[in-house]
Each structure stands twice: as C-alpha cells, then as structure tokens.
Amino acid sequence: MEKTEDKKQIRCAIYTRKSTSEGLEKAFTSLDGQRESAESYIRSQQNQGWKLLPEKYDDGGFTGATMDRPALQRLMDAIRQRKIDCLVVYKVDRLSRSLMDFVKLLQFFEENQITFVSVTQHFNTNTSMG
C-alpha cells in the first residue's frame, strides 16, 4: 500500500472571475459558487496528491476580454515563482473570453509545467484525453 507522503504533492490554485461588480457585496456570490465547485473537484483528486493552496485568486468586476486583471496577474507571478502545479477554474471562460489570450495562457502554462483543469468542461491538460 502506497503512503500519501510517497505521492508527489500537486499544489492547486483556483481562479475565479465575475464580469460585473453587481452583487459582490452579498454573503454568497458567483465567485463563491465557482470556488466551491473547484474546491470539491480538488478534494476528489486528493488521492492523486492534489492539495488546495490557501491563496485566493478572485477577480470580481473584471471582464474576461483582457488579461489586465489583478488576481490573474498575481496568479501568473505565483506560477513564474513555481508556487503552483495545477490551476483549476469552474469554466474556461472564467479564465479568458478571448481565444487569443486563452491560447497565450495555455502556452504560458505549458512552459511552466502547469496542469490546467476546467471543472464543468472536459478540459484537463494533465491527460491526453483532456
């Protein structure tokens, strides 16, 4: 039987985004819903060594048409610093609404050996099928 310590730990970050700032003052927002889904997915992968990092990358009130978003930039910095192994999003369009930017981000993830997973869409760069 393999011990958990023997498995490589995969440090996971969650990125959430909501285009408008409307409703962000509420106790539970769509950012929270996105995060809950992503956390649940990460928990389902714990036997593979996945571990949720405490840092939150939430962009509330920012369009997905540009990459000029504070949490996205902090996330990219953390990736450059090798603090993250896997990025989990609720849906691909939370990361970007621009196909060109999305392709650039995927290339950035690949260059930095980052697994990218969308919870609600079958998109996982860790497997050939994904």
Short mmCIF file of N, CA and C in Angstrom, two decimals:
data_model
loop_
_atom_site.label_atom_id
_atom_site.label_comp_id
_atom_site.label_asym_id
_atom_site.label_seq_id
_atom_site.Cartn_x
_atom_site.Cartn_y
_atom_site.Cartn_z
N MET A 1 0.84 -1.18 0.00
CA MET A 1 0.00 0.00 0.00
C MET A 1 0.89 1.25 0.00
N GLU A 2 0.57 2.17 -0.90
CA GLU A 2 1.37 3.38 -1.04
C GLU A 2 0.94 4.43 -0.04
N LYS A 3 1.90 5.02 0.62
CA LYS A 3 1.61 6.05 1.61
C LYS A 3 1.39 7.38 0.89
N THR A 4 0.59 8.25 1.48
CA THR A 4 0.32 9.56 0.89
C THR A 4 1.59 10.38 0.75
N GLU A 5 2.52 10.22 1.70
CA GLU A 5 3.76 11.00 1.64
C GLU A 5 4.61 10.61 0.43
N ASP A 6 4.42 9.38 -0.07
CA ASP A 6 5.21 8.92 -1.20
C ASP A 6 4.75 9.54 -2.51
N LYS A 7 3.51 10.00 -2.56
CA LYS A 7 2.98 10.61 -3.78
C LYS A 7 3.47 12.04 -3.89
N LYS A 8 3.67 12.45 -5.14
CA LYS A 8 4.05 13.83 -5.39
C LYS A 8 2.86 14.73 -5.06
N GLN A 9 3.10 15.74 -4.27
CA GLN A 9 2.04 16.67 -3.93
C GLN A 9 1.84 17.65 -5.10
N ILE A 10 0.60 17.84 -5.50
CA ILE A 10 0.27 18.77 -6.58
C ILE A 10 -0.43 19.97 -5.96
N ARG A 11 0.27 21.08 -5.98
CA ARG A 11 -0.23 22.31 -5.36
C ARG A 11 -1.22 22.98 -6.31
N CYS A 12 -2.47 23.11 -5.86
CA CYS A 12 -3.55 23.60 -6.71
C CYS A 12 -4.01 25.00 -6.31
N ALA A 13 -4.19 25.83 -7.33
CA ALA A 13 -4.76 27.15 -7.14
C ALA A 13 -6.10 27.20 -7.88
N ILE A 14 -6.99 28.02 -7.37
CA ILE A 14 -8.29 28.22 -8.01
C ILE A 14 -8.36 29.67 -8.48
N TYR A 15 -8.80 29.85 -9.73
CA TYR A 15 -9.03 31.20 -10.24
C TYR A 15 -10.52 31.37 -10.51
N THR A 16 -11.10 32.46 -9.99
CA THR A 16 -12.50 32.77 -10.24
C THR A 16 -12.60 34.19 -10.80
N ARG A 17 -13.66 34.40 -11.59
CA ARG A 17 -13.89 35.73 -12.16
C ARG A 17 -15.38 35.94 -12.35
N LYS A 18 -15.80 37.20 -12.11
CA LYS A 18 -17.17 37.63 -12.37
C LYS A 18 -17.06 38.98 -13.08
N SER A 19 -17.73 39.10 -14.23
CA SER A 19 -17.59 40.28 -15.07
C SER A 19 -18.04 41.59 -14.43
N THR A 20 -19.11 41.53 -13.68
CA THR A 20 -19.63 42.76 -13.09
C THR A 20 -19.42 42.77 -11.58
N SER A 21 -19.44 43.95 -11.02
CA SER A 21 -19.29 44.05 -9.57
C SER A 21 -20.66 43.98 -8.89
N GLU A 22 -21.72 43.90 -9.70
CA GLU A 22 -23.08 43.79 -9.17
C GLU A 22 -23.22 42.53 -8.31
N GLY A 23 -23.67 42.72 -7.08
CA GLY A 23 -23.91 41.59 -6.19
C GLY A 23 -22.69 41.11 -5.42
N LEU A 24 -21.54 41.72 -5.63
CA LEU A 24 -20.32 41.27 -4.94
C LEU A 24 -20.38 41.50 -3.43
N GLU A 25 -21.29 42.39 -3.00
CA GLU A 25 -21.41 42.67 -1.57
C GLU A 25 -22.22 41.60 -0.84
N LYS A 26 -22.87 40.72 -1.59
CA LYS A 26 -23.70 39.67 -0.99
C LYS A 26 -22.84 38.66 -0.23
N ALA A 27 -23.47 37.96 0.70
CA ALA A 27 -22.75 36.96 1.51
C ALA A 27 -22.24 35.81 0.64
N PHE A 28 -23.00 35.45 -0.40
CA PHE A 28 -22.59 34.36 -1.29
C PHE A 28 -22.72 34.85 -2.73
N THR A 29 -21.61 34.85 -3.44
CA THR A 29 -21.61 35.36 -4.82
C THR A 29 -21.29 34.22 -5.79
N SER A 30 -21.33 34.55 -7.07
CA SER A 30 -20.96 33.53 -8.06
C SER A 30 -19.49 33.16 -7.93
N LEU A 31 -18.68 34.08 -7.41
CA LEU A 31 -17.27 33.75 -7.15
C LEU A 31 -17.19 32.63 -6.12
N ASP A 32 -18.04 32.72 -5.09
CA ASP A 32 -18.07 31.68 -4.06
C ASP A 32 -18.54 30.35 -4.65
N GLY A 33 -19.53 30.40 -5.52
CA GLY A 33 -20.03 29.20 -6.17
C GLY A 33 -18.97 28.53 -7.03
N GLN A 34 -18.24 29.35 -7.79
CA GLN A 34 -17.15 28.83 -8.61
C GLN A 34 -16.09 28.17 -7.74
N ARG A 35 -15.75 28.85 -6.64
CA ARG A 35 -14.73 28.35 -5.73
C ARG A 35 -15.17 27.02 -5.10
N GLU A 36 -16.42 26.94 -4.65
CA GLU A 36 -16.91 25.71 -4.04
C GLU A 36 -16.80 24.52 -5.00
N SER A 37 -17.19 24.74 -6.25
CA SER A 37 -17.10 23.67 -7.25
C SER A 37 -15.66 23.23 -7.46
N ALA A 38 -14.76 24.20 -7.56
CA ALA A 38 -13.34 23.90 -7.78
C ALA A 38 -12.74 23.19 -6.56
N GLU A 39 -13.09 23.65 -5.35
CA GLU A 39 -12.60 23.00 -4.13
C GLU A 39 -13.07 21.55 -4.06
N SER A 40 -14.31 21.33 -4.42
CA SER A 40 -14.86 19.98 -4.41
C SER A 40 -14.11 19.09 -5.41
N TYR A 41 -13.80 19.64 -6.57
CA TYR A 41 -13.06 18.87 -7.57
C TYR A 41 -11.66 18.51 -7.04
N ILE A 42 -11.01 19.47 -6.42
CA ILE A 42 -9.67 19.22 -5.87
C ILE A 42 -9.73 18.14 -4.78
N ARG A 43 -10.74 18.22 -3.91
CA ARG A 43 -10.91 17.19 -2.89
C ARG A 43 -11.08 15.81 -3.52
N SER A 44 -11.77 15.75 -4.66
CA SER A 44 -11.98 14.46 -5.32
C SER A 44 -10.68 13.89 -5.90
N GLN A 45 -9.66 14.73 -6.00
CA GLN A 45 -8.37 14.31 -6.56
C GLN A 45 -7.29 14.16 -5.47
N GLN A 46 -7.69 14.24 -4.21
CA GLN A 46 -6.72 14.15 -3.11
C GLN A 46 -5.91 12.87 -3.16
N ASN A 47 -6.53 11.78 -3.59
CA ASN A 47 -5.79 10.51 -3.67
C ASN A 47 -4.70 10.55 -4.73
N GLN A 48 -4.73 11.57 -5.59
CA GLN A 48 -3.68 11.76 -6.59
C GLN A 48 -2.62 12.75 -6.10
N GLY A 49 -2.76 13.22 -4.86
CA GLY A 49 -1.79 14.15 -4.29
C GLY A 49 -2.17 15.61 -4.40
N TRP A 50 -3.38 15.90 -4.89
CA TRP A 50 -3.80 17.29 -5.05
C TRP A 50 -4.06 17.94 -3.70
N LYS A 51 -3.56 19.18 -3.56
CA LYS A 51 -3.73 19.94 -2.31
C LYS A 51 -4.06 21.38 -2.66
N LEU A 52 -5.14 21.90 -2.07
CA LEU A 52 -5.56 23.28 -2.32
C LEU A 52 -4.64 24.26 -1.60
N LEU A 53 -4.13 25.23 -2.33
CA LEU A 53 -3.33 26.30 -1.72
C LEU A 53 -4.27 27.34 -1.12
N PRO A 54 -3.87 27.99 -0.03
CA PRO A 54 -4.77 28.94 0.65
C PRO A 54 -4.97 30.26 -0.10
N GLU A 55 -4.02 30.66 -0.92
CA GLU A 55 -4.11 31.94 -1.64
C GLU A 55 -5.33 31.96 -2.56
N LYS A 56 -6.10 33.06 -2.51
CA LYS A 56 -7.29 33.19 -3.38
C LYS A 56 -6.97 34.10 -4.56
N TYR A 57 -7.40 33.66 -5.73
CA TYR A 57 -7.23 34.43 -6.96
C TYR A 57 -8.61 34.71 -7.52
N ASP A 58 -9.24 35.77 -7.02
CA ASP A 58 -10.61 36.12 -7.38
C ASP A 58 -10.64 37.50 -8.01
N ASP A 59 -11.16 37.58 -9.23
CA ASP A 59 -11.34 38.86 -9.91
C ASP A 59 -12.83 39.16 -10.03
N GLY A 60 -13.35 39.92 -9.08
CA GLY A 60 -14.75 40.33 -9.11
C GLY A 60 -14.88 41.68 -9.78
N GLY A 61 -15.72 41.77 -10.82
CA GLY A 61 -15.94 43.03 -11.51
C GLY A 61 -14.94 43.27 -12.64
N PHE A 62 -14.36 42.20 -13.19
CA PHE A 62 -13.39 42.34 -14.27
C PHE A 62 -13.81 41.53 -15.49
N THR A 63 -13.71 42.14 -16.64
CA THR A 63 -14.06 41.46 -17.88
C THR A 63 -13.03 40.40 -18.23
N GLY A 64 -13.49 39.38 -18.93
CA GLY A 64 -12.59 38.33 -19.37
C GLY A 64 -12.00 38.64 -20.74
N ALA A 65 -12.29 39.84 -21.27
CA ALA A 65 -11.81 40.22 -22.60
C ALA A 65 -10.36 40.72 -22.57
N THR A 66 -9.83 40.93 -21.37
CA THR A 66 -8.45 41.40 -21.23
C THR A 66 -7.74 40.59 -20.15
N MET A 67 -6.43 40.56 -20.22
CA MET A 67 -5.67 39.85 -19.18
C MET A 67 -5.21 40.80 -18.08
N ASP A 68 -5.62 42.06 -18.19
CA ASP A 68 -5.25 43.08 -17.22
C ASP A 68 -6.19 43.01 -16.02
N ARG A 69 -6.01 41.95 -15.21
CA ARG A 69 -6.83 41.73 -14.02
C ARG A 69 -5.88 41.45 -12.86
N PRO A 70 -6.10 42.08 -11.71
CA PRO A 70 -5.15 41.96 -10.59
C PRO A 70 -4.91 40.52 -10.12
N ALA A 71 -5.97 39.75 -9.90
CA ALA A 71 -5.78 38.38 -9.40
C ALA A 71 -5.10 37.50 -10.45
N LEU A 72 -5.45 37.69 -11.72
CA LEU A 72 -4.82 36.92 -12.79
C LEU A 72 -3.32 37.22 -12.84
N GLN A 73 -2.95 38.47 -12.69
CA GLN A 73 -1.54 38.85 -12.70
C GLN A 73 -0.80 38.26 -11.50
N ARG A 74 -1.44 38.27 -10.32
CA ARG A 74 -0.82 37.66 -9.12
C ARG A 74 -0.65 36.15 -9.34
N LEU A 75 -1.65 35.54 -9.95
CA LEU A 75 -1.59 34.11 -10.26
C LEU A 75 -0.42 33.80 -11.19
N MET A 76 -0.28 34.59 -12.24
CA MET A 76 0.82 34.37 -13.19
C MET A 76 2.18 34.56 -12.53
N ASP A 77 2.26 35.53 -11.61
CA ASP A 77 3.51 35.73 -10.85
C ASP A 77 3.82 34.50 -9.99
N ALA A 78 2.80 33.96 -9.32
CA ALA A 78 2.99 32.78 -8.48
C ALA A 78 3.43 31.58 -9.33
N ILE A 79 2.89 31.48 -10.53
CA ILE A 79 3.29 30.40 -11.44
C ILE A 79 4.75 30.58 -11.84
N ARG A 80 5.14 31.79 -12.17
CA ARG A 80 6.54 32.07 -12.54
C ARG A 80 7.48 31.73 -11.39
N GLN A 81 7.00 31.91 -10.15
CA GLN A 81 7.81 31.62 -8.96
C GLN A 81 7.74 30.15 -8.56
N ARG A 82 7.07 29.34 -9.40
CA ARG A 82 6.97 27.88 -9.19
C ARG A 82 6.25 27.51 -7.89
N LYS A 83 5.24 28.30 -7.53
CA LYS A 83 4.48 28.04 -6.31
C LYS A 83 3.24 27.20 -6.57
N ILE A 84 2.90 27.00 -7.86
CA ILE A 84 1.67 26.32 -8.25
C ILE A 84 1.99 25.23 -9.27
N ASP A 85 1.29 24.09 -9.14
CA ASP A 85 1.44 22.99 -10.11
C ASP A 85 0.21 22.82 -10.98
N CYS A 86 -0.95 23.24 -10.46
CA CYS A 86 -2.21 23.00 -11.15
C CYS A 86 -3.15 24.18 -10.94
N LEU A 87 -3.80 24.61 -12.02
CA LEU A 87 -4.78 25.67 -11.94
C LEU A 87 -6.15 25.09 -12.25
N VAL A 88 -7.10 25.36 -11.36
CA VAL A 88 -8.46 24.85 -11.53
C VAL A 88 -9.41 26.04 -11.67
N VAL A 89 -10.26 25.99 -12.70
CA VAL A 89 -11.29 27.00 -12.90
C VAL A 89 -12.64 26.30 -13.01
N TYR A 90 -13.70 27.05 -12.77
CA TYR A 90 -15.04 26.49 -12.88
C TYR A 90 -15.37 26.23 -14.35
N LYS A 91 -15.05 27.21 -15.20
CA LYS A 91 -15.35 27.15 -16.61
C LYS A 91 -14.25 27.88 -17.36
N VAL A 92 -13.94 27.43 -18.57
CA VAL A 92 -12.84 28.02 -19.35
C VAL A 92 -13.01 29.52 -19.52
N ASP A 93 -14.23 30.00 -19.75
CA ASP A 93 -14.42 31.43 -19.99
C ASP A 93 -14.20 32.29 -18.75
N ARG A 94 -14.06 31.67 -17.57
CA ARG A 94 -13.70 32.43 -16.37
C ARG A 94 -12.25 32.89 -16.49
N LEU A 95 -11.43 32.10 -17.17
CA LEU A 95 -10.03 32.46 -17.36
C LEU A 95 -9.89 33.53 -18.43
N SER A 96 -10.57 33.35 -19.55
CA SER A 96 -10.50 34.33 -20.63
C SER A 96 -11.66 34.18 -21.59
N ARG A 97 -12.12 35.30 -22.12
CA ARG A 97 -13.16 35.29 -23.15
C ARG A 97 -12.53 35.50 -24.52
N SER A 98 -11.25 35.79 -24.55
CA SER A 98 -10.52 36.00 -25.80
C SER A 98 -9.78 34.71 -26.17
N LEU A 99 -10.06 34.18 -27.33
CA LEU A 99 -9.40 32.95 -27.77
C LEU A 99 -7.89 33.15 -27.87
N MET A 100 -7.47 34.31 -28.36
CA MET A 100 -6.03 34.60 -28.46
C MET A 100 -5.37 34.60 -27.09
N ASP A 101 -6.00 35.27 -26.12
CA ASP A 101 -5.45 35.31 -24.76
C ASP A 101 -5.45 33.91 -24.14
N PHE A 102 -6.52 33.14 -24.39
CA PHE A 102 -6.61 31.79 -23.84
C PHE A 102 -5.46 30.93 -24.37
N VAL A 103 -5.19 31.03 -25.65
CA VAL A 103 -4.09 30.26 -26.24
C VAL A 103 -2.75 30.70 -25.63
N LYS A 104 -2.57 32.01 -25.44
CA LYS A 104 -1.34 32.51 -24.81
C LYS A 104 -1.20 31.97 -23.39
N LEU A 105 -2.31 31.94 -22.65
CA LEU A 105 -2.28 31.42 -21.29
C LEU A 105 -1.95 29.93 -21.28
N LEU A 106 -2.55 29.16 -22.18
CA LEU A 106 -2.23 27.73 -22.25
C LEU A 106 -0.75 27.52 -22.56
N GLN A 107 -0.21 28.34 -23.45
CA GLN A 107 1.21 28.24 -23.78
C GLN A 107 2.06 28.58 -22.54
N PHE A 108 1.67 29.62 -21.82
CA PHE A 108 2.34 30.01 -20.58
C PHE A 108 2.30 28.86 -19.57
N PHE A 109 1.13 28.21 -19.43
CA PHE A 109 1.00 27.08 -18.50
C PHE A 109 1.92 25.94 -18.93
N GLU A 110 1.94 25.66 -20.21
CA GLU A 110 2.78 24.56 -20.71
C GLU A 110 4.27 24.86 -20.45
N GLU A 111 4.69 26.08 -20.72
CA GLU A 111 6.08 26.47 -20.49
C GLU A 111 6.46 26.34 -19.02
N ASN A 112 5.49 26.50 -18.13
CA ASN A 112 5.74 26.44 -16.69
C ASN A 112 5.28 25.14 -16.05
N GLN A 113 4.99 24.13 -16.88
CA GLN A 113 4.55 22.80 -16.43
C GLN A 113 3.34 22.86 -15.50
N ILE A 114 2.34 23.67 -15.87
CA ILE A 114 1.12 23.82 -15.08
C ILE A 114 0.02 22.99 -15.71
N THR A 115 -0.65 22.18 -14.91
CA THR A 115 -1.83 21.47 -15.36
C THR A 115 -3.00 22.44 -15.25
N PHE A 116 -3.82 22.49 -16.29
CA PHE A 116 -4.99 23.36 -16.30
C PHE A 116 -6.24 22.51 -16.38
N VAL A 117 -7.17 22.74 -15.44
CA VAL A 117 -8.40 21.95 -15.37
C VAL A 117 -9.62 22.86 -15.29
N SER A 118 -10.60 22.57 -16.14
CA SER A 118 -11.91 23.22 -16.04
C SER A 118 -12.86 22.21 -15.43
N VAL A 119 -13.53 22.59 -14.35
CA VAL A 119 -14.39 21.68 -13.60
C VAL A 119 -15.62 21.26 -14.40
N THR A 120 -16.27 22.20 -15.09
CA THR A 120 -17.54 21.90 -15.74
C THR A 120 -17.39 21.49 -17.21
N GLN A 121 -16.20 21.61 -17.75
CA GLN A 121 -15.96 21.22 -19.13
C GLN A 121 -14.84 20.20 -19.13
N HIS A 122 -14.90 19.26 -20.05
CA HIS A 122 -13.87 18.24 -20.06
C HIS A 122 -12.59 18.84 -20.65
N PHE A 123 -11.83 19.48 -19.77
CA PHE A 123 -10.59 20.15 -20.19
C PHE A 123 -9.58 19.95 -19.07
N ASN A 124 -8.62 19.10 -19.32
CA ASN A 124 -7.59 18.81 -18.32
C ASN A 124 -6.31 18.54 -19.09
N THR A 125 -5.34 19.43 -18.99
CA THR A 125 -4.10 19.30 -19.76
C THR A 125 -3.16 18.27 -19.16
N ASN A 126 -3.57 17.64 -18.07
CA ASN A 126 -2.73 16.62 -17.43
C ASN A 126 -2.84 15.28 -18.14
N THR A 127 -3.91 15.09 -18.92
CA THR A 127 -4.12 13.81 -19.60
C THR A 127 -4.26 14.04 -21.11
N SER A 128 -3.93 13.02 -21.89
CA SER A 128 -4.05 13.15 -23.34
C SER A 128 -5.50 13.28 -23.76
N MET A 129 -6.41 12.66 -23.03
CA MET A 129 -7.83 12.74 -23.35
C MET A 129 -8.42 14.11 -23.01
N GLY A 130 -7.83 14.79 -22.00
CA GLY A 130 -8.35 16.08 -21.54
C GLY A 130 -8.10 17.19 -22.49
#
